[in-house]
Amino acid sequence: TDLECKFSAAFSLVVTLIDGGVNLDNCTESFLRRSDVQALLARTAYLEKVPGAEGFIRVKTTDGRVLEQALVRPQDLTQYSEIREKFHFCAVPVVGQSKASEIESQVSRMEQLESVTILTPLLQQ
């Protein structure tokens, strides 16, 4: 399902190969059901990590080559610009650009707000 794919190692690999990375646009039922996605998923296996072994991705190509790459741990968003970009990516499709910008503005000065109820109308579609 679209919810399960967000937590699937196999889907993460397939979507990265096809679309460059996992995001809200490709964690959908329609993307998941695409024939190219399903074809790669059918040829993808996730093996539990062996104790004492480092995590890696192994790809066997159709010409028999085997490519390996160590897994890179996801980064926490630490820079304000990264957090802002992710917030807008998630919020704009739901509330629109102007409301997303206003929410960002109000949240950035949350400690000065008389009440957080000022956010209520901004969070509604």
PDB file of N, CA and C in Angstrom, residues 5 8-23 26-27 31-46 57-59:
ATOM      1  N   CYS A   5       4.712   1.300   1.598  1.00  0.00           N
ATOM      2  CA  CYS A   5       5.872   1.543   0.741  1.00  0.00           C
ATOM      3  C   CYS A   5       6.841   2.542   1.360  1.00  0.00           C
ATOM      4  N   SER A   8       9.360   0.448   3.296  1.00  0.00           N
ATOM      5  CA  SER A   8       9.875  -0.740   2.636  1.00  0.00           C
ATOM      6  C   SER A   8      11.259  -0.476   2.057  1.00  0.00           C
ATOM      7  N   ALA A   9      12.223  -1.281   2.488  1.00  0.00           N
ATOM      8  CA  ALA A   9      13.578  -1.144   1.954  1.00  0.00           C
ATOM      9  C   ALA A   9      13.605  -1.437   0.459  1.00  0.00           C
ATOM     10  N   ALA A  10      12.879  -2.461   0.041  1.00  0.00           N
ATOM     11  CA  ALA A  10      12.848  -2.809  -1.383  1.00  0.00           C
ATOM     12  C   ALA A  10      12.244  -1.674  -2.200  1.00  0.00           C
ATOM     13  N   PHE A  11      11.137  -1.112  -1.736  1.00  0.00           N
ATOM     14  CA  PHE A  11      10.510  -0.006  -2.454  1.00  0.00           C
ATOM     15  C   PHE A  11      11.444   1.195  -2.490  1.00  0.00           C
ATOM     16  N   SER A  12      12.119   1.483  -1.386  1.00  0.00           N
ATOM     17  CA  SER A  12      13.044   2.618  -1.346  1.00  0.00           C
ATOM     18  C   SER A  12      14.128   2.485  -2.405  1.00  0.00           C
ATOM     19  N   LEU A  13      14.648   1.288  -2.567  1.00  0.00           N
ATOM     20  CA  LEU A  13      15.668   1.059  -3.591  1.00  0.00           C
ATOM     21  C   LEU A  13      15.082   1.243  -4.983  1.00  0.00           C
ATOM     22  N   VAL A  14      13.943   0.623  -5.231  1.00  0.00           N
ATOM     23  CA  VAL A  14      13.317   0.691  -6.557  1.00  0.00           C
ATOM     24  C   VAL A  14      12.951   2.126  -6.915  1.00  0.00           C
ATOM     25  N   VAL A  15      12.332   2.849  -5.993  1.00  0.00           N
ATOM     26  CA  VAL A  15      11.910   4.218  -6.291  1.00  0.00           C
ATOM     27  C   VAL A  15      13.120   5.132  -6.489  1.00  0.00           C
ATOM     28  N   THR A  16      14.204   4.867  -5.791  1.00  0.00           N
ATOM     29  CA  THR A  16      15.417   5.655  -5.984  1.00  0.00           C
ATOM     30  C   THR A  16      16.004   5.406  -7.369  1.00  0.00           C
ATOM     31  N   LEU A  17      15.995   4.169  -7.808  1.00  0.00           N
ATOM     32  CA  LEU A  17      16.487   3.861  -9.154  1.00  0.00           C
ATOM     33  C   LEU A  17      15.622   4.511 -10.230  1.00  0.00           C
ATOM     34  N   ILE A  18      14.312   4.510 -10.032  1.00  0.00           N
ATOM     35  CA  ILE A  18      13.388   5.023 -11.044  1.00  0.00           C
ATOM     36  C   ILE A  18      13.224   6.534 -10.974  1.00  0.00           C
ATOM     37  N   ASP A  19      13.109   7.062  -9.754  1.00  0.00           N
ATOM     38  CA  ASP A  19      12.678   8.446  -9.578  1.00  0.00           C
ATOM     39  C   ASP A  19      13.701   9.323  -8.848  1.00  0.00           C
ATOM     40  N   GLY A  20      14.833   8.754  -8.460  1.00  0.00           N
ATOM     41  CA  GLY A  20      15.876   9.554  -7.825  1.00  0.00           C
ATOM     42  C   GLY A  20      15.793   9.649  -6.319  1.00  0.00           C
ATOM     43  N   GLY A  21      14.727   9.176  -5.706  1.00  0.00           N
ATOM     44  CA  GLY A  21      14.599   9.222  -4.256  1.00  0.00           C
ATOM     45  C   GLY A  21      13.151   9.080  -3.827  1.00  0.00           C
ATOM     46  N   VAL A  22      12.966   8.809  -2.552  1.00  0.00           N
ATOM     47  CA  VAL A  22      11.630   8.630  -1.985  1.00  0.00           C
ATOM     48  C   VAL A  22      11.081   9.994  -1.583  1.00  0.00           C
ATOM     49  N   ASN A  23       9.850  10.273  -1.986  1.00  0.00           N
ATOM     50  CA  ASN A  23       9.179  11.499  -1.566  1.00  0.00           C
ATOM     51  C   ASN A  23       7.673  11.274  -1.564  1.00  0.00           C
ATOM     52  N   ASN A  26       5.964   9.991  -4.878  1.00  0.00           N
ATOM     53  CA  ASN A  26       6.069   8.625  -5.362  1.00  0.00           C
ATOM     54  C   ASN A  26       5.652   7.579  -4.327  1.00  0.00           C
ATOM     55  N   CYS A  27       5.229   7.990  -3.173  1.00  0.00           N
ATOM     56  CA  CYS A  27       4.667   7.060  -2.177  1.00  0.00           C
ATOM     57  C   CYS A  27       3.143   7.076  -2.299  1.00  0.00           C
ATOM     58  N   PHE A  31       1.708   5.343  -8.170  1.00  0.00           N
ATOM     59  CA  PHE A  31       3.125   5.111  -8.460  1.00  0.00           C
ATOM     60  C   PHE A  31       3.479   3.665  -8.176  1.00  0.00           C
ATOM     61  N   LEU A  32       3.021   3.158  -7.047  1.00  0.00           N
ATOM     62  CA  LEU A  32       3.312   1.786  -6.650  1.00  0.00           C
ATOM     63  C   LEU A  32       2.800   0.778  -7.669  1.00  0.00           C
ATOM     64  N   ARG A  33       1.677   1.068  -8.302  1.00  0.00           N
ATOM     65  CA  ARG A  33       1.063   0.140  -9.260  1.00  0.00           C
ATOM     66  C   ARG A  33       1.631   0.246 -10.678  1.00  0.00           C
ATOM     67  N   ARG A  34       2.523   1.210 -10.906  1.00  0.00           N
ATOM     68  CA  ARG A  34       3.114   1.339 -12.244  1.00  0.00           C
ATOM     69  C   ARG A  34       3.822   0.051 -12.636  1.00  0.00           C
ATOM     70  N   SER A  35       3.760  -0.293 -13.907  1.00  0.00           N
ATOM     71  CA  SER A  35       4.351  -1.556 -14.373  1.00  0.00           C
ATOM     72  C   SER A  35       5.864  -1.583 -14.185  1.00  0.00           C
ATOM     73  N   ASP A  36       6.555  -0.460 -14.405  1.00  0.00           N
ATOM     74  CA  ASP A  36       8.005  -0.454 -14.224  1.00  0.00           C
ATOM     75  C   ASP A  36       8.390  -0.648 -12.763  1.00  0.00           C
ATOM     76  N   VAL A  37       7.596  -0.054 -11.856  1.00  0.00           N
ATOM     77  CA  VAL A  37       7.848  -0.215 -10.421  1.00  0.00           C
ATOM     78  C   VAL A  37       7.611  -1.667 -10.024  1.00  0.00           C
ATOM     79  N   GLN A  38       6.476  -2.219 -10.446  1.00  0.00           N
ATOM     80  CA  GLN A  38       6.156  -3.603 -10.113  1.00  0.00           C
ATOM     81  C   GLN A  38       7.187  -4.579 -10.686  1.00  0.00           C
ATOM     82  N   ALA A  39       7.673  -4.308 -11.903  1.00  0.00           N
ATOM     83  CA  ALA A  39       8.670  -5.192 -12.522  1.00  0.00           C
ATOM     84  C   ALA A  39       9.957  -5.221 -11.708  1.00  0.00           C
ATOM     85  N   LEU A  40      10.414  -4.047 -11.254  1.00  0.00           N
ATOM     86  CA  LEU A  40      11.630  -4.013 -10.435  1.00  0.00           C
ATOM     87  C   LEU A  40      11.399  -4.602  -9.052  1.00  0.00           C
ATOM     88  N   LEU A  41      10.238  -4.328  -8.464  1.00  0.00           N
ATOM     89  CA  LEU A  41       9.938  -4.902  -7.146  1.00  0.00           C
ATOM     90  C   LEU A  41       9.937  -6.426  -7.205  1.00  0.00           C
ATOM     91  N   ALA A  42       9.447  -6.974  -8.299  1.00  0.00           N
ATOM     92  CA  ALA A  42       9.401  -8.435  -8.450  1.00  0.00           C
ATOM     93  C   ALA A  42      10.801  -9.038  -8.487  1.00  0.00           C
ATOM     94  N   ARG A  43      11.794  -8.242  -8.875  1.00  0.00           N
ATOM     95  CA  ARG A  43      13.172  -8.733  -8.970  1.00  0.00           C
ATOM     96  C   ARG A  43      14.035  -8.229  -7.812  1.00  0.00           C
ATOM     97  N   THR A  44      13.411  -7.707  -6.776  1.00  0.00           N
ATOM     98  CA  THR A  44      14.131  -7.133  -5.645  1.00  0.00           C
ATOM     99  C   THR A  44      13.863  -7.976  -4.404  1.00  0.00           C
ATOM    100  N   ALA A  45      14.917  -8.314  -3.699  1.00  0.00           N
ATOM    101  CA  ALA A  45      14.775  -9.083  -2.461  1.00  0.00           C
ATOM    102  C   ALA A  45      15.415  -8.306  -1.320  1.00  0.00           C
ATOM    103  N   TYR A  46      14.741  -8.307  -0.190  1.00  0.00           N
ATOM    104  CA  TYR A  46      15.292  -7.685   1.012  1.00  0.00           C
ATOM    105  C   TYR A  46      15.698  -8.805   1.952  1.00  0.00           C
ATOM    106  N   ILE A  57      23.839  -2.499  -0.292  1.00  0.00           N
ATOM    107  CA  ILE A  57      22.926  -2.843  -1.382  1.00  0.00           C
ATOM    108  C   ILE A  57      23.752  -3.587  -2.424  1.00  0.00           C
ATOM    109  N   ARG A  58      23.215  -4.697  -2.874  1.00  0.00           N
ATOM    110  CA  ARG A  58      23.887  -5.481  -3.927  1.00  0.00           C
ATOM    111  C   ARG A  58      22.929  -5.553  -5.113  1.00  0.00           C
ATOM    112  N   VAL A  59      23.437  -5.190  -6.279  1.00  0.00           N
ATOM    113  CA  VAL A  59      22.654  -5.239  -7.506  1.00  0.00           C
ATOM    114  C   VAL A  59      23.365  -6.163  -8.482  1.00  0.00           C
TER     115      VAL A  59
END
